[in-house]
């Protein structure tokens, strides 16, 4: 959530920045108008309360003087009724204003490149050598079926499209990747491991920005105020929601493995084959809550922490800075890590590393004190995938496949999987 004071006092700057995302200036002017009406109501309510106090004093004085106070009592009742009505109107106005604010995206950092589509994202760097096959490579679904690693058809009979059974070595590879990623994050990245709830309420999802805008992408539990999490970012970032932390508590660095659940609304016809886009998938997340002064250094280090895993797995990838139109609703700046997928002859997103500044902290009312006597301030939050497990599984199968249909296991992962090759 953006600071209301910033929106109304520097509306031109806010409008200019958000125009990079395609946000209409009317969105901001409407919020400022709502705020002006709210302020006017507050002034009117204060005037009524002052009038109540004045009439109340008159009634006390008249009673002390043993004089008639009928008119004053009638006036008091009338003023009290007007104040109550105005209080209700003010509450409705404040709710309307808050709702409007929840739909406004974050301001973009000045370094975010201009662009209207993902094609205008800017490549920052590449790592690794692309595989050169002396045979026609298979895609991961073909490999998985030949090696008995998955069963998409059987999953479809149970759950419909975009679900998968992983079996045998396929299941073990998935589990091994989860453990490998968590070990790297906790032993080398100084992240504190959490195993969070997979069901959260609407307030929690509002805190990280999934609600109200992305409600259609979520799975809601019928007759309950609970949703399946779309990412571990949600419970991890909300861990201290509503609290005031000491400076010594920062930086907070969390990591978690969770299953994630997304309806993929708007993705009809996209990535219908294989494991690239699923309703249920596994992901290891990293989250930081930090002081504003050093937060952009943390974005670089968080991105490098995710890159480290790809490098250990010897998977070729690139880092791209998302352009203005492709940067997510709550993010002020995002780097995507994209891994090479040979069957598609392209790089595909395997991690988004995002900086939110105080956007999420305001929505969660999460604050910290720079000193023991200082006024509470909002920290900055960051998160990224380290990594999307299913897409890493896909990348290993496709990049390490051999002519005979077997798949080599990256050296760093072999102690976890218990073999150096998966074969027929």
Coordinates of C-alpha atoms in Angstrom, one line a residue:
X1 CA 0.0 0.0 0.0
X2 CA 1.3 3.5 -0.9
X3 CA 1.5 6.2 1.7
X4 CA -1.8 8.2 1.5
X5 CA 0.1 11.4 2.4
X6 CA 2.6 10.8 -0.5
X7 CA -0.3 10.2 -2.9
X8 CA -2.1 13.4 -2.1
X9 CA 0.9 15.7 -1.4
X10 CA 2.9 14.5 -4.4
X11 CA 0.1 13.4 -6.7
X12 CA 1.9 14.5 -9.9
X13 CA 5.0 12.4 -9.1
X14 CA 2.8 9.4 -8.2
X15 CA 0.7 9.8 -11.4
X16 CA 3.8 10.1 -13.5
X17 CA 5.4 7.0 -12.0
X18 CA 2.3 4.8 -12.1
X19 CA 1.7 5.9 -15.7
X20 CA 4.7 3.6 -16.5
X21 CA 2.5 0.7 -15.5
X22 CA -0.5 2.0 -17.5
X23 CA -2.4 3.3 -14.4
X24 CA -5.0 6.0 -15.2
X25 CA -4.4 9.3 -13.5
X26 CA -8.0 9.3 -12.4
X27 CA -7.2 6.5 -10.0
X28 CA -5.0 8.8 -8.0
X29 CA -7.2 11.9 -8.3
X30 CA -10.2 9.8 -7.1
X31 CA -8.3 8.7 -4.0
X32 CA -7.3 12.3 -3.3
X33 CA -11.0 13.4 -3.6
X34 CA -12.0 10.6 -1.2
X35 CA -9.4 11.8 1.2
X36 CA -10.6 15.4 1.0
X37 CA -14.1 14.3 1.7
X38 CA -12.9 12.2 4.6
X39 CA -11.0 15.2 6.1
X40 CA -14.1 17.3 5.7
X41 CA -16.2 14.7 7.6
X42 CA -13.6 14.6 10.4
X43 CA -13.8 18.4 10.8
X44 CA -17.6 18.3 10.8
X45 CA -17.5 15.6 13.4
X46 CA -15.1 17.5 15.6
X47 CA -17.3 20.5 15.4
X48 CA -20.3 18.4 16.5
X49 CA -18.4 17.0 19.4
X50 CA -17.4 20.5 20.5
X51 CA -21.0 21.5 20.3
X52 CA -21.9 18.4 22.4
X53 CA -19.4 19.5 25.0
X54 CA -20.8 23.1 25.0
X55 CA -24.4 22.0 25.3
X56 CA -23.4 19.5 28.0
X57 CA -21.8 22.3 30.0
X58 CA -25.0 24.4 29.6
X59 CA -27.1 21.6 30.9
X60 CA -24.9 21.1 34.0
X61 CA -24.9 24.8 34.6
X62 CA -28.7 25.1 34.3
X63 CA -29.3 22.2 36.6
X64 CA -26.9 23.7 39.2
X65 CA -29.0 26.9 38.9
X66 CA -32.2 24.8 39.2
X67 CA -33.4 26.1 35.9
X68 CA -35.3 24.4 33.0
X69 CA -33.0 22.6 30.5
X70 CA -35.6 21.0 28.3
X71 CA -34.5 22.8 25.1
X72 CA -30.8 22.0 25.8
X73 CA -31.6 18.3 26.3
X74 CA -33.5 18.2 23.0
X75 CA -30.6 20.0 21.4
X76 CA -28.1 17.5 22.9
X77 CA -30.2 14.6 21.6
X78 CA -30.2 16.1 18.2
X79 CA -26.5 16.8 18.1
X80 CA -25.7 13.3 19.4
X81 CA -27.8 11.8 16.7
X82 CA -26.1 13.9 14.0
X83 CA -22.7 12.9 15.4
X84 CA -23.6 9.2 15.3
X85 CA -24.8 9.4 11.7
X86 CA -21.7 11.2 10.7
X87 CA -19.5 8.7 12.5
X88 CA -21.1 5.9 10.4
X89 CA -20.6 7.9 7.2
X90 CA -17.0 8.5 8.2
X91 CA -16.4 4.8 8.8
X92 CA -17.9 4.0 5.4
X93 CA -15.8 6.7 3.7
X94 CA -12.6 5.4 5.4
X95 CA -13.4 1.8 4.3
X96 CA -14.0 3.1 0.7
X97 CA -10.7 4.9 0.8
X98 CA -8.8 1.9 2.2
X99 CA -10.3 -0.3 -0.5
X100 CA -9.3 2.1 -3.2
X101 CA -5.7 2.2 -1.8
X102 CA -5.5 -1.6 -1.8
X103 CA -6.0 -1.6 -5.6
X104 CA -3.1 0.8 -6.3
X105 CA 0.2 -0.9 -7.4
X106 CA 3.6 0.0 -6.0
X107 CA 5.7 2.8 -7.4
X108 CA 8.5 1.6 -9.7
X109 CA 12.1 2.2 -8.9
X110 CA 13.9 4.6 -11.2
X111 CA 16.2 1.9 -12.5
X112 CA 13.3 -0.2 -13.8
X113 CA 13.5 -0.3 -17.7
X114 CA 10.7 1.0 -19.8
X115 CA 8.6 -1.5 -21.6
X116 CA 5.1 -2.7 -22.5
X117 CA 5.7 -6.4 -22.8
X118 CA 8.0 -9.1 -21.4
X119 CA 9.9 -8.9 -24.7
X120 CA 11.3 -5.6 -23.4
X121 CA 12.8 -7.0 -20.2
X122 CA 16.5 -6.3 -20.1
X123 CA 19.1 -9.1 -19.9
X124 CA 21.7 -8.4 -17.1
X125 CA 23.9 -11.4 -17.3
X126 CA 24.2 -15.1 -18.4
X127 CA 25.8 -18.1 -16.7
X128 CA 26.7 -21.5 -17.9
X129 CA 27.1 -23.2 -21.3
X130 CA 24.0 -24.3 -23.3
X131 CA 24.0 -28.1 -23.9
X132 CA 24.9 -29.3 -27.4
X133 CA 23.1 -32.5 -28.3
X134 CA 24.3 -34.9 -31.0
X135 CA 20.7 -36.3 -31.1
X136 CA 17.2 -34.9 -31.1
X137 CA 16.5 -34.1 -27.4
X138 CA 13.2 -35.0 -25.8
X139 CA 11.1 -32.8 -23.6
X140 CA 10.7 -33.5 -19.9
X141 CA 7.3 -35.1 -20.3
X142 CA 8.6 -37.6 -22.9
X143 CA 11.7 -38.3 -20.7
X144 CA 9.5 -38.7 -17.6
X145 CA 7.2 -41.2 -19.2
X146 CA 10.1 -43.3 -20.7
X147 CA 11.8 -43.4 -17.3
X148 CA 8.6 -43.9 -15.3
X149 CA 9.2 -40.7 -13.4
X150 CA 5.7 -39.2 -13.7
X151 CA 2.1 -39.9 -14.7
X152 CA 0.1 -37.0 -15.9
X153 CA -2.8 -39.0 -17.3
X154 CA -3.5 -40.8 -14.0
X155 CA -3.3 -37.5 -12.1
X156 CA -5.9 -36.1 -14.6
X157 CA -8.4 -38.8 -13.6
X158 CA -8.1 -37.8 -10.0
X159 CA -7.8 -34.0 -10.2
X160 CA -8.2 -32.8 -13.8
X161 CA -5.7 -30.9 -15.8
X162 CA -2.4 -29.3 -14.5
X163 CA -1.7 -32.0 -11.9
X164 CA 1.0 -34.7 -11.9
X165 CA 2.0 -37.9 -10.1
X166 CA 5.7 -38.1 -9.6
X167 CA 6.8 -41.7 -9.1
X168 CA 10.0 -43.6 -8.2
X169 CA 13.1 -41.7 -9.1
X170 CA 11.0 -38.8 -10.2
X171 CA 9.5 -38.4 -6.7
X172 CA 13.0 -38.8 -5.1
X173 CA 14.5 -36.2 -7.4
X174 CA 11.8 -33.8 -6.3
X175 CA 12.4 -34.5 -2.6
X176 CA 16.1 -34.3 -3.1
X177 CA 15.9 -30.9 -4.7
X178 CA 13.8 -29.6 -1.8
X179 CA 16.3 -30.7 0.7
X180 CA 19.3 -29.5 -1.4
X181 CA 17.8 -26.0 -1.7
X182 CA 16.9 -25.7 2.0
X183 CA 20.4 -26.9 2.9
X184 CA 22.0 -24.2 0.7
X185 CA 19.7 -21.5 2.0
X186 CA 20.2 -22.4 5.7
X187 CA 23.8 -23.5 5.8
X188 CA 25.3 -21.0 3.3
X189 CA 22.7 -18.2 3.1
X190 CA 22.0 -17.6 6.8
X191 CA 18.3 -18.1 6.3
X192 CA 16.1 -19.4 9.2
X193 CA 14.0 -22.3 8.1
X194 CA 10.2 -22.1 8.7
X195 CA 7.5 -24.7 8.0
X196 CA 4.4 -22.4 7.7
X197 CA 0.6 -23.0 7.5
X198 CA -0.6 -23.8 4.0
X199 CA -4.0 -22.1 4.7
X200 CA -4.2 -18.4 5.5
X201 CA -7.0 -15.9 6.0
X202 CA -7.9 -13.0 3.7
X203 CA -6.1 -10.4 5.9
X204 CA -2.9 -12.3 5.5
X205 CA -3.2 -12.3 1.7
X206 CA -4.1 -8.6 1.7
X207 CA -0.9 -8.0 3.6
X208 CA 1.3 -9.3 0.9
X209 CA -0.8 -8.0 -1.9
X210 CA -2.6 -11.0 -3.4
X211 CA -5.9 -9.7 -2.2
X212 CA -8.1 -8.0 -3.4
X213 CA -6.6 -7.8 -6.9
X214 CA -5.7 -11.4 -7.5
X215 CA -8.6 -13.2 -5.9
X216 CA -9.3 -15.1 -9.1
X217 CA -5.9 -16.8 -8.9
X218 CA -6.5 -18.3 -5.4
X219 CA -8.1 -21.4 -4.2
X220 CA -10.6 -20.5 -1.4
X221 CA -11.9 -23.0 1.1
X222 CA -15.7 -23.0 0.9
X223 CA -17.6 -21.5 3.9
X224 CA -14.3 -20.5 5.6
X225 CA -12.2 -17.4 5.5
X226 CA -9.2 -19.5 4.4
X227 CA -7.2 -19.8 1.2
X228 CA -4.5 -22.2 0.0
X229 CA -1.3 -20.3 -0.2
X230 CA 0.0 -19.4 -3.7
X231 CA 3.5 -19.0 -2.4
X232 CA 5.4 -19.3 0.9
X233 CA 6.0 -15.5 0.6
X234 CA 2.5 -15.0 2.1
X235 CA 3.0 -16.7 5.5
X236 CA 6.7 -15.9 5.8
X237 CA 6.3 -12.1 5.1
X238 CA 3.3 -12.0 7.5
X239 CA 5.2 -13.8 10.3
X240 CA 5.5 -10.5 12.3
X241 CA 2.3 -8.8 10.9
X242 CA 1.1 -6.1 13.2
X243 CA 4.2 -6.1 15.4
X244 CA 6.9 -3.6 16.2
X245 CA 10.4 -5.1 15.9
X246 CA 13.6 -3.8 17.4
X247 CA 16.5 -2.8 15.1
X248 CA 18.4 -5.7 16.5
X249 CA 15.8 -8.1 15.0
X250 CA 16.7 -7.0 11.5
X251 CA 17.5 -8.3 9.0
X252 CA 14.9 -11.1 9.2
X253 CA 15.8 -13.9 6.8
X254 CA 13.4 -16.8 6.3
X255 CA 13.3 -19.8 4.0
X256 CA 10.6 -22.4 3.6
X257 CA 9.6 -25.2 1.4
X258 CA 5.8 -25.4 0.7
X259 CA 3.4 -26.8 -1.8
X260 CA 1.8 -23.9 -3.6
X261 CA -1.6 -23.6 -5.1
X262 CA -2.7 -21.4 -8.0
X263 CA -5.8 -21.5 -10.2
X264 CA -3.8 -20.1 -13.1
X265 CA -6.8 -17.9 -14.2
X266 CA -6.0 -16.3 -17.5
X267 CA -3.5 -19.0 -18.4
X268 CA -5.8 -21.1 -20.6
X269 CA -3.9 -22.7 -23.4
X270 CA -0.5 -21.8 -21.9
X271 CA 2.0 -24.5 -21.1
X272 CA -0.6 -27.3 -21.2
X273 CA 2.1 -30.0 -21.5
X274 CA 4.3 -31.1 -18.6
X275 CA 5.2 -29.5 -15.3
X276 CA 5.9 -25.9 -16.3
X277 CA 2.5 -24.6 -15.2
X278 CA 0.6 -26.6 -12.5
X279 CA -2.2 -25.9 -10.1
X280 CA -0.1 -27.5 -7.3
X281 CA 3.6 -27.3 -7.3
X282 CA 6.5 -27.2 -4.8
X283 CA 8.7 -24.2 -4.2
X284 CA 11.4 -23.1 -1.8
X285 CA 11.1 -19.4 -0.9
X286 CA 13.5 -16.9 0.6
X287 CA 12.2 -13.7 2.3
X288 CA 14.0 -10.7 3.9
X289 CA 12.7 -8.0 6.2
X290 CA 15.3 -5.3 6.3
X291 CA 16.1 -1.6 7.2
X292 CA 15.4 0.7 4.2
X293 CA 19.0 2.1 4.1
X294 CA 20.5 -1.2 2.9
X295 CA 17.5 -2.8 1.2
X296 CA 18.7 -2.6 -2.4
X297 CA 22.0 -4.3 -1.4
X298 CA 19.8 -7.0 0.0
X299 CA 18.0 -7.3 -3.4
X300 CA 21.3 -8.1 -5.0
X301 CA 22.4 -10.6 -2.4
X302 CA 19.0 -12.3 -2.4
X303 CA 19.2 -12.7 -6.2
X304 CA 22.7 -14.1 -5.9
X305 CA 21.5 -16.6 -3.3
X306 CA 19.0 -17.9 -5.8
X307 CA 21.6 -17.9 -8.5
X308 CA 24.0 -20.0 -6.3
X309 CA 21.6 -22.9 -6.4
X310 CA 21.4 -22.9 -10.2
X311 CA 25.2 -22.7 -10.4
X312 CA 25.6 -25.7 -8.0
X313 CA 23.2 -27.6 -10.2
X314 CA 25.2 -26.6 -13.3
X315 CA 22.1 -25.3 -15.0
X316 CA 22.5 -22.5 -17.6
X317 CA 20.5 -19.5 -16.8
X318 CA 20.2 -15.7 -17.3
X319 CA 19.2 -12.8 -15.1
X320 CA 16.8 -10.2 -16.5
X321 CA 15.5 -7.0 -15.1
X322 CA 11.7 -6.8 -15.6
X323 CA 10.4 -3.8 -17.5
X324 CA 7.8 -1.4 -16.2
X325 CA 4.8 -3.3 -17.6
X326 CA 6.0 -6.7 -16.5
X327 CA 6.9 -5.8 -12.9
X328 CA 4.5 -7.3 -10.5
X329 CA 1.7 -5.4 -8.7
X330 CA 3.5 -5.0 -5.3
X331 CA 7.1 -4.9 -6.5
X332 CA 9.1 -1.8 -7.0
X333 CA 11.9 -3.8 -8.8
X334 CA 12.3 -7.4 -9.9
X335 CA 15.0 -9.6 -11.3
X336 CA 13.8 -12.9 -13.0
X337 CA 16.1 -15.9 -13.1
X338 CA 15.4 -17.8 -16.3
X339 CA 16.7 -21.3 -16.8
X340 CA 17.5 -22.8 -20.2
X341 CA 14.8 -25.3 -21.4
X342 CA 16.3 -27.2 -24.5
X343 CA 12.9 -28.6 -25.8
X344 CA 11.6 -25.0 -26.0
X345 CA 14.9 -23.5 -27.1
X346 CA 14.4 -20.6 -24.7
X347 CA 14.9 -19.5 -21.2
X348 CA 12.0 -19.9 -18.7
X349 CA 11.4 -18.2 -15.4
X350 CA 12.5 -20.2 -12.4
X351 CA 12.7 -17.5 -9.8
X352 CA 11.5 -13.9 -9.4
X353 CA 13.5 -11.9 -6.9
X354 CA 11.5 -8.8 -5.9
X355 CA 11.9 -5.7 -3.8
X356 CA 8.7 -4.2 -2.3
X357 CA 10.1 -1.3 -0.2
X358 CA 7.5 -0.6 2.5
X359 CA 4.5 -1.5 0.3
X360 CA 3.8 -4.8 2.1
X361 CA 4.9 -3.5 5.5
X362 CA 2.2 -0.8 5.4
X363 CA -0.5 -3.3 4.4
X364 CA 0.6 -5.6 7.3
X365 CA 1.2 -2.8 9.7
X366 CA 4.7 -4.2 10.3
X367 CA 7.1 -1.7 11.9
X368 CA 10.5 -1.5 13.6
X369 CA 12.2 1.0 15.9
X370 CA 15.6 2.4 14.6
X371 CA 16.4 3.1 18.3
X372 CA 14.7 2.3 21.5
X373 CA 13.2 5.8 21.8
X374 CA 12.5 6.4 18.0
X375 CA 9.1 6.5 16.4
X376 CA 8.3 3.2 14.7
X377 CA 9.0 3.0 11.0
X378 CA 8.1 0.6 8.2
X379 CA 10.9 -1.8 7.1
X380 CA 11.4 -3.0 3.6
X381 CA 10.5 -6.5 2.4
X382 CA 12.0 -8.7 -0.3
X383 CA 11.4 -12.2 -1.5
X384 CA 12.4 -14.7 -4.2
X385 CA 12.2 -18.4 -5.2
X386 CA 15.2 -20.4 -4.4
X387 CA 13.9 -22.2 -6.4
X388 CA 10.7 -23.3 -8.1
X389 CA 11.3 -27.1 -7.5
X390 CA 9.2 -28.4 -10.4
X391 CA 10.8 -26.2 -13.0
X392 CA 14.3 -27.2 -11.6
X393 CA 13.2 -30.8 -12.0
X394 CA 12.3 -30.1 -15.6
X395 CA 15.5 -28.3 -16.3
X396 CA 17.7 -31.2 -14.9
X397 CA 15.9 -33.7 -17.1
X398 CA 16.1 -31.7 -20.2
X399 CA 19.7 -30.4 -19.8
X400 CA 21.3 -33.6 -18.6
X401 CA 19.5 -36.1 -20.9
X402 CA 21.7 -38.6 -22.7
X403 CA 21.3 -40.2 -26.2
X404 CA 20.2 -43.5 -24.6
X405 CA 17.3 -41.7 -22.8
X406 CA 19.0 -41.7 -19.4
X407 CA 19.5 -38.5 -17.3
X408 CA 22.7 -37.6 -15.4
X409 CA 22.3 -36.2 -11.9
X410 CA 24.4 -33.0 -11.2
X411 CA 27.3 -33.8 -9.0
X412 CA 26.2 -31.6 -6.1
X413 CA 22.8 -33.3 -6.0
X414 CA 24.1 -36.9 -6.2
X415 CA 24.5 -37.4 -2.4
X416 CA 20.8 -36.4 -2.0
X417 CA 19.4 -38.6 -4.8
X418 CA 21.7 -41.5 -4.1
X419 CA 22.7 -42.1 -7.7
X420 CA 24.6 -40.3 -10.5
X421 CA 22.2 -41.4 -13.2
X422 CA 18.5 -42.2 -13.8
X423 CA 18.0 -44.8 -16.5
X424 CA 15.6 -47.4 -17.8

